[in-house]
């Protein structure tokens, strides 16, 4: 059975939160994240730097991916469509690593 991918509009409406299992240390512009639930199997902190750090800080359980994309587009003077794919791929990679959860603010 094939799974259909959500439309760009559906992805744009998604809201994400930081996982309750994510331990976070911010150092200036850099963000270091460790998934405490996977500590025994992975145990490797992820460094999130540059524009990725900007995205991490905007993921707050309230803003949709569309809202985040629009804010980033304004901040970096690019068209929202030009960064939407990279934004969703980045969010998907963090979710696969257990660092983000889909849905409203966890706390």
Short mmCIF file of N, CA and C in Angstrom, two decimals:
data_model
loop_
_atom_site.label_atom_id
_atom_site.label_comp_id
_atom_site.label_asym_id
_atom_site.label_seq_id
_atom_site.Cartn_x
_atom_site.Cartn_y
_atom_site.Cartn_z
N UNK A 1 0.83 -1.16 0.00
CA UNK A 1 0.00 0.00 0.00
C UNK A 1 0.89 1.24 0.00
N UNK A 2 0.65 2.15 -0.92
CA UNK A 2 1.47 3.36 -1.00
C UNK A 2 0.90 4.43 -0.09
N UNK A 3 1.81 5.16 0.50
CA UNK A 3 1.42 6.24 1.37
C UNK A 3 1.52 7.54 0.60
N UNK A 4 0.47 8.36 0.67
CA UNK A 4 0.53 9.64 -0.02
C UNK A 4 1.19 10.67 0.89
N UNK A 5 1.97 11.52 0.28
CA UNK A 5 2.65 12.58 1.01
C UNK A 5 1.69 13.74 1.22
N UNK A 6 1.74 14.40 2.37
CA UNK A 6 0.89 15.56 2.59
C UNK A 6 1.23 16.67 1.61
N UNK A 7 0.24 17.46 1.26
CA UNK A 7 0.47 18.58 0.34
C UNK A 7 1.32 19.64 1.02
N UNK A 8 1.87 20.52 0.20
CA UNK A 8 2.67 21.62 0.74
C UNK A 8 1.83 22.47 1.68
N UNK A 9 0.57 22.67 1.34
CA UNK A 9 -0.32 23.46 2.21
C UNK A 9 -0.54 22.76 3.54
N UNK A 10 -0.71 21.44 3.51
CA UNK A 10 -0.90 20.69 4.76
C UNK A 10 0.36 20.75 5.61
N UNK A 11 1.51 20.60 4.98
CA UNK A 11 2.77 20.68 5.73
C UNK A 11 2.95 22.06 6.33
N UNK A 12 2.56 23.09 5.58
CA UNK A 12 2.71 24.46 6.04
C UNK A 12 1.89 24.74 7.30
N UNK A 13 0.79 24.02 7.46
CA UNK A 13 -0.08 24.23 8.62
C UNK A 13 0.37 23.45 9.85
N UNK A 14 1.33 22.54 9.70
CA UNK A 14 1.78 21.73 10.82
C UNK A 14 2.43 22.58 11.91
N UNK A 15 2.20 22.17 13.15
CA UNK A 15 2.83 22.81 14.31
C UNK A 15 3.68 21.75 14.98
N UNK A 16 4.89 22.12 15.37
CA UNK A 16 5.83 21.20 16.01
C UNK A 16 6.31 21.77 17.33
N UNK A 17 6.71 20.89 18.23
CA UNK A 17 7.26 21.27 19.53
C UNK A 17 8.56 20.52 19.76
N UNK A 18 9.39 21.06 20.63
CA UNK A 18 10.58 20.34 21.05
C UNK A 18 10.13 19.15 21.90
N UNK A 19 10.78 18.03 21.73
CA UNK A 19 10.46 16.83 22.49
C UNK A 19 10.76 17.06 23.97
N UNK A 20 9.94 16.48 24.82
CA UNK A 20 10.19 16.55 26.26
C UNK A 20 11.49 15.83 26.62
N UNK A 21 11.95 14.93 25.74
CA UNK A 21 13.18 14.19 25.98
C UNK A 21 14.43 14.90 25.47
N UNK A 22 14.26 16.09 24.88
CA UNK A 22 15.39 16.82 24.33
C UNK A 22 16.03 17.69 25.40
N UNK A 23 17.30 17.44 25.67
CA UNK A 23 18.09 18.30 26.55
C UNK A 23 18.78 19.32 25.67
N UNK A 24 18.65 20.59 26.01
CA UNK A 24 19.12 21.66 25.13
C UNK A 24 20.08 22.57 25.89
N UNK A 25 21.19 22.90 25.22
CA UNK A 25 22.12 23.90 25.72
C UNK A 25 22.34 24.89 24.59
N UNK A 26 22.13 26.17 24.89
CA UNK A 26 22.37 27.22 23.90
C UNK A 26 23.63 27.96 24.28
N UNK A 27 24.47 28.19 23.27
CA UNK A 27 25.73 28.90 23.47
C UNK A 27 25.85 29.92 22.35
N UNK A 28 25.45 31.14 22.62
CA UNK A 28 25.45 32.16 21.58
C UNK A 28 24.46 31.77 20.49
N UNK A 29 24.95 31.71 19.26
CA UNK A 29 24.10 31.33 18.13
C UNK A 29 23.96 29.83 17.97
N UNK A 30 24.73 29.06 18.71
CA UNK A 30 24.73 27.60 18.58
C UNK A 30 23.75 26.96 19.55
N UNK A 31 23.16 25.86 19.12
CA UNK A 31 22.25 25.07 19.96
C UNK A 31 22.76 23.63 19.93
N UNK A 32 22.87 23.02 21.09
CA UNK A 32 23.29 21.63 21.18
C UNK A 32 22.14 20.86 21.82
N UNK A 33 21.72 19.78 21.14
CA UNK A 33 20.54 19.03 21.57
C UNK A 33 20.90 17.56 21.71
N UNK A 34 20.43 16.95 22.79
CA UNK A 34 20.65 15.54 23.05
C UNK A 34 19.30 14.90 23.37
N UNK A 35 18.98 13.81 22.69
CA UNK A 35 17.75 13.07 22.96
C UNK A 35 18.00 12.13 24.12
N UNK A 36 17.48 12.48 25.30
CA UNK A 36 17.72 11.69 26.50
C UNK A 36 17.07 10.31 26.42
N UNK A 37 15.99 10.17 25.66
CA UNK A 37 15.32 8.88 25.53
C UNK A 37 16.17 7.88 24.75
N UNK A 38 17.03 8.39 23.88
CA UNK A 38 17.88 7.52 23.05
C UNK A 38 19.33 7.56 23.51
N UNK A 39 19.55 7.99 24.72
CA UNK A 39 20.91 8.19 25.21
C UNK A 39 21.75 6.93 25.12
N UNK A 40 21.18 5.80 25.44
CA UNK A 40 21.96 4.55 25.42
C UNK A 40 22.28 4.09 24.01
N UNK A 41 21.38 4.32 23.06
CA UNK A 41 21.61 3.82 21.71
C UNK A 41 22.39 4.80 20.84
N UNK A 42 22.18 6.08 21.06
CA UNK A 42 22.81 7.09 20.21
C UNK A 42 23.82 7.87 21.04
N UNK A 43 23.34 8.63 22.00
CA UNK A 43 24.20 9.36 22.91
C UNK A 43 25.02 10.47 22.30
N UNK A 44 24.70 10.87 21.08
CA UNK A 44 25.48 11.89 20.40
C UNK A 44 24.66 13.19 20.35
N UNK A 45 25.18 14.25 20.97
CA UNK A 45 24.47 15.52 20.87
C UNK A 45 24.54 16.04 19.44
N UNK A 46 23.53 16.76 19.04
CA UNK A 46 23.51 17.35 17.72
C UNK A 46 23.77 18.85 17.85
N UNK A 47 24.69 19.35 17.06
CA UNK A 47 24.96 20.78 17.02
C UNK A 47 24.07 21.38 15.94
N UNK A 48 23.28 22.36 16.33
CA UNK A 48 22.37 23.03 15.40
C UNK A 48 22.85 24.47 15.32
N UNK A 49 23.40 24.83 14.16
CA UNK A 49 24.07 26.12 14.03
C UNK A 49 23.53 26.92 12.87
N UNK A 50 23.83 28.20 12.87
CA UNK A 50 23.45 29.08 11.76
C UNK A 50 21.94 29.17 11.60
N UNK A 51 21.48 29.11 10.36
CA UNK A 51 20.04 29.23 10.11
C UNK A 51 19.26 28.09 10.76
N UNK A 52 19.89 26.93 10.93
CA UNK A 52 19.22 25.81 11.60
C UNK A 52 18.91 26.17 13.06
N UNK A 53 19.83 26.88 13.71
CA UNK A 53 19.59 27.34 15.07
C UNK A 53 18.45 28.34 15.13
N UNK A 54 18.35 29.19 14.13
CA UNK A 54 17.24 30.15 14.05
C UNK A 54 15.92 29.39 13.95
N UNK A 55 15.88 28.35 13.12
CA UNK A 55 14.67 27.54 12.97
C UNK A 55 14.34 26.86 14.29
N UNK A 56 15.32 26.23 14.95
CA UNK A 56 15.08 25.54 16.22
C UNK A 56 14.42 26.49 17.23
N UNK A 57 14.93 27.69 17.30
CA UNK A 57 14.40 28.65 18.28
C UNK A 57 12.98 29.10 17.93
N UNK A 58 12.60 29.03 16.68
CA UNK A 58 11.24 29.44 16.28
C UNK A 58 10.22 28.32 16.45
N UNK A 59 10.68 27.09 16.59
CA UNK A 59 9.76 25.97 16.81
C UNK A 59 9.34 26.03 18.27
N UNK A 60 8.09 26.41 18.49
CA UNK A 60 7.64 26.70 19.85
C UNK A 60 6.32 26.04 20.23
N UNK A 61 5.78 25.18 19.39
CA UNK A 61 4.52 24.53 19.71
C UNK A 61 3.31 25.38 19.39
N UNK A 62 3.54 26.57 18.87
CA UNK A 62 2.43 27.45 18.51
C UNK A 62 2.51 27.89 17.04
N UNK A 63 3.69 28.22 16.57
CA UNK A 63 3.86 28.68 15.19
C UNK A 63 3.81 27.50 14.23
N UNK A 64 3.09 27.67 13.14
CA UNK A 64 3.05 26.63 12.11
C UNK A 64 4.33 26.71 11.28
N UNK A 65 4.59 25.67 10.49
CA UNK A 65 5.75 25.71 9.60
C UNK A 65 5.62 26.86 8.62
N UNK A 66 4.39 27.16 8.20
CA UNK A 66 4.17 28.31 7.31
C UNK A 66 4.55 29.62 7.97
N UNK A 67 4.17 29.76 9.26
CA UNK A 67 4.54 30.97 10.01
C UNK A 67 6.05 31.08 10.14
N UNK A 68 6.68 29.97 10.46
CA UNK A 68 8.15 29.95 10.62
C UNK A 68 8.81 30.28 9.29
N UNK A 69 8.32 29.66 8.21
CA UNK A 69 8.88 29.93 6.89
C UNK A 69 8.74 31.38 6.49
N UNK A 70 7.59 31.98 6.77
CA UNK A 70 7.37 33.39 6.44
C UNK A 70 8.31 34.29 7.23
N UNK A 71 8.50 33.99 8.51
CA UNK A 71 9.40 34.78 9.34
C UNK A 71 10.85 34.66 8.85
N UNK A 72 11.24 33.44 8.50
CA UNK A 72 12.60 33.23 7.99
C UNK A 72 12.80 33.93 6.66
N UNK A 73 11.78 33.87 5.80
CA UNK A 73 11.88 34.52 4.49
C UNK A 73 12.08 36.02 4.66
N UNK A 74 11.35 36.61 5.61
CA UNK A 74 11.51 38.04 5.86
C UNK A 74 12.89 38.34 6.45
N UNK A 75 13.33 37.51 7.38
CA UNK A 75 14.61 37.74 8.05
C UNK A 75 15.79 37.62 7.09
N UNK A 76 15.71 36.63 6.18
CA UNK A 76 16.82 36.37 5.27
C UNK A 76 16.58 36.91 3.86
N UNK A 77 15.48 37.66 3.66
CA UNK A 77 15.15 38.29 2.38
C UNK A 77 15.12 37.30 1.22
N UNK A 78 14.35 36.22 1.41
CA UNK A 78 14.13 35.24 0.34
C UNK A 78 12.63 34.97 0.23
N UNK A 79 12.24 34.36 -0.87
CA UNK A 79 10.84 33.99 -1.04
C UNK A 79 10.52 32.79 -0.16
N UNK A 80 9.35 32.78 0.50
CA UNK A 80 8.99 31.64 1.37
C UNK A 80 9.05 30.29 0.65
N UNK A 81 8.63 30.25 -0.59
CA UNK A 81 8.64 28.99 -1.34
C UNK A 81 10.06 28.47 -1.54
N UNK A 82 11.04 29.38 -1.57
CA UNK A 82 12.42 28.98 -1.80
C UNK A 82 13.00 28.21 -0.62
N UNK A 83 12.44 28.39 0.57
CA UNK A 83 13.01 27.70 1.72
C UNK A 83 12.08 26.66 2.33
N UNK A 84 10.83 26.58 1.87
CA UNK A 84 9.86 25.67 2.48
C UNK A 84 10.31 24.21 2.44
N UNK A 85 10.88 23.77 1.32
CA UNK A 85 11.33 22.38 1.21
C UNK A 85 12.44 22.10 2.23
N UNK A 86 13.42 22.99 2.30
CA UNK A 86 14.52 22.79 3.25
C UNK A 86 14.02 22.81 4.69
N UNK A 87 13.06 23.69 4.97
CA UNK A 87 12.49 23.77 6.31
C UNK A 87 11.80 22.46 6.69
N UNK A 88 10.97 21.93 5.81
CA UNK A 88 10.26 20.69 6.14
C UNK A 88 11.23 19.51 6.23
N UNK A 89 12.27 19.48 5.40
CA UNK A 89 13.25 18.41 5.49
C UNK A 89 14.02 18.48 6.81
N UNK A 90 14.36 19.69 7.25
CA UNK A 90 15.07 19.86 8.51
C UNK A 90 14.18 19.41 9.68
N UNK A 91 12.93 19.83 9.67
CA UNK A 91 12.00 19.43 10.73
C UNK A 91 11.81 17.92 10.73
N UNK A 92 11.66 17.33 9.55
CA UNK A 92 11.52 15.87 9.46
C UNK A 92 12.74 15.15 10.03
N UNK A 93 13.94 15.69 9.76
CA UNK A 93 15.16 15.04 10.27
C UNK A 93 15.23 15.14 11.79
N UNK A 94 14.83 16.27 12.36
CA UNK A 94 14.81 16.40 13.82
C UNK A 94 13.75 15.50 14.44
N UNK A 95 12.62 15.38 13.77
CA UNK A 95 11.57 14.49 14.29
C UNK A 95 12.04 13.04 14.25
N UNK A 96 12.71 12.64 13.17
CA UNK A 96 13.22 11.27 13.07
C UNK A 96 14.26 10.99 14.14
N UNK A 97 14.97 12.03 14.57
CA UNK A 97 15.99 11.88 15.63
C UNK A 97 15.36 11.95 17.02
N UNK A 98 14.03 12.13 17.09
CA UNK A 98 13.34 12.18 18.38
C UNK A 98 13.43 13.52 19.08
N UNK A 99 13.85 14.55 18.38
CA UNK A 99 14.04 15.86 18.99
C UNK A 99 12.83 16.77 18.88
N UNK A 100 11.93 16.46 17.95
CA UNK A 100 10.69 17.23 17.78
C UNK A 100 9.50 16.29 17.81
N UNK A 101 8.38 16.82 18.23
CA UNK A 101 7.11 16.10 18.17
C UNK A 101 6.08 16.98 17.47
N UNK A 102 5.21 16.33 16.72
CA UNK A 102 4.17 17.06 16.01
C UNK A 102 3.09 17.44 17.02
N UNK A 103 2.64 18.66 16.96
CA UNK A 103 1.53 19.08 17.79
C UNK A 103 1.87 20.30 18.62
N UNK A 104 0.91 20.65 19.44
CA UNK A 104 0.98 21.89 20.22
C UNK A 104 2.05 21.81 21.30
N UNK A 105 2.30 22.96 21.86
CA UNK A 105 3.30 23.13 22.92
C UNK A 105 3.13 22.06 24.00
N UNK A 106 4.23 21.40 24.33
CA UNK A 106 4.19 20.29 25.28
C UNK A 106 4.15 20.76 26.72
N UNK A 107 4.29 22.02 26.95
CA UNK A 107 4.37 22.34 28.33
C UNK A 107 3.90 23.67 28.73
#
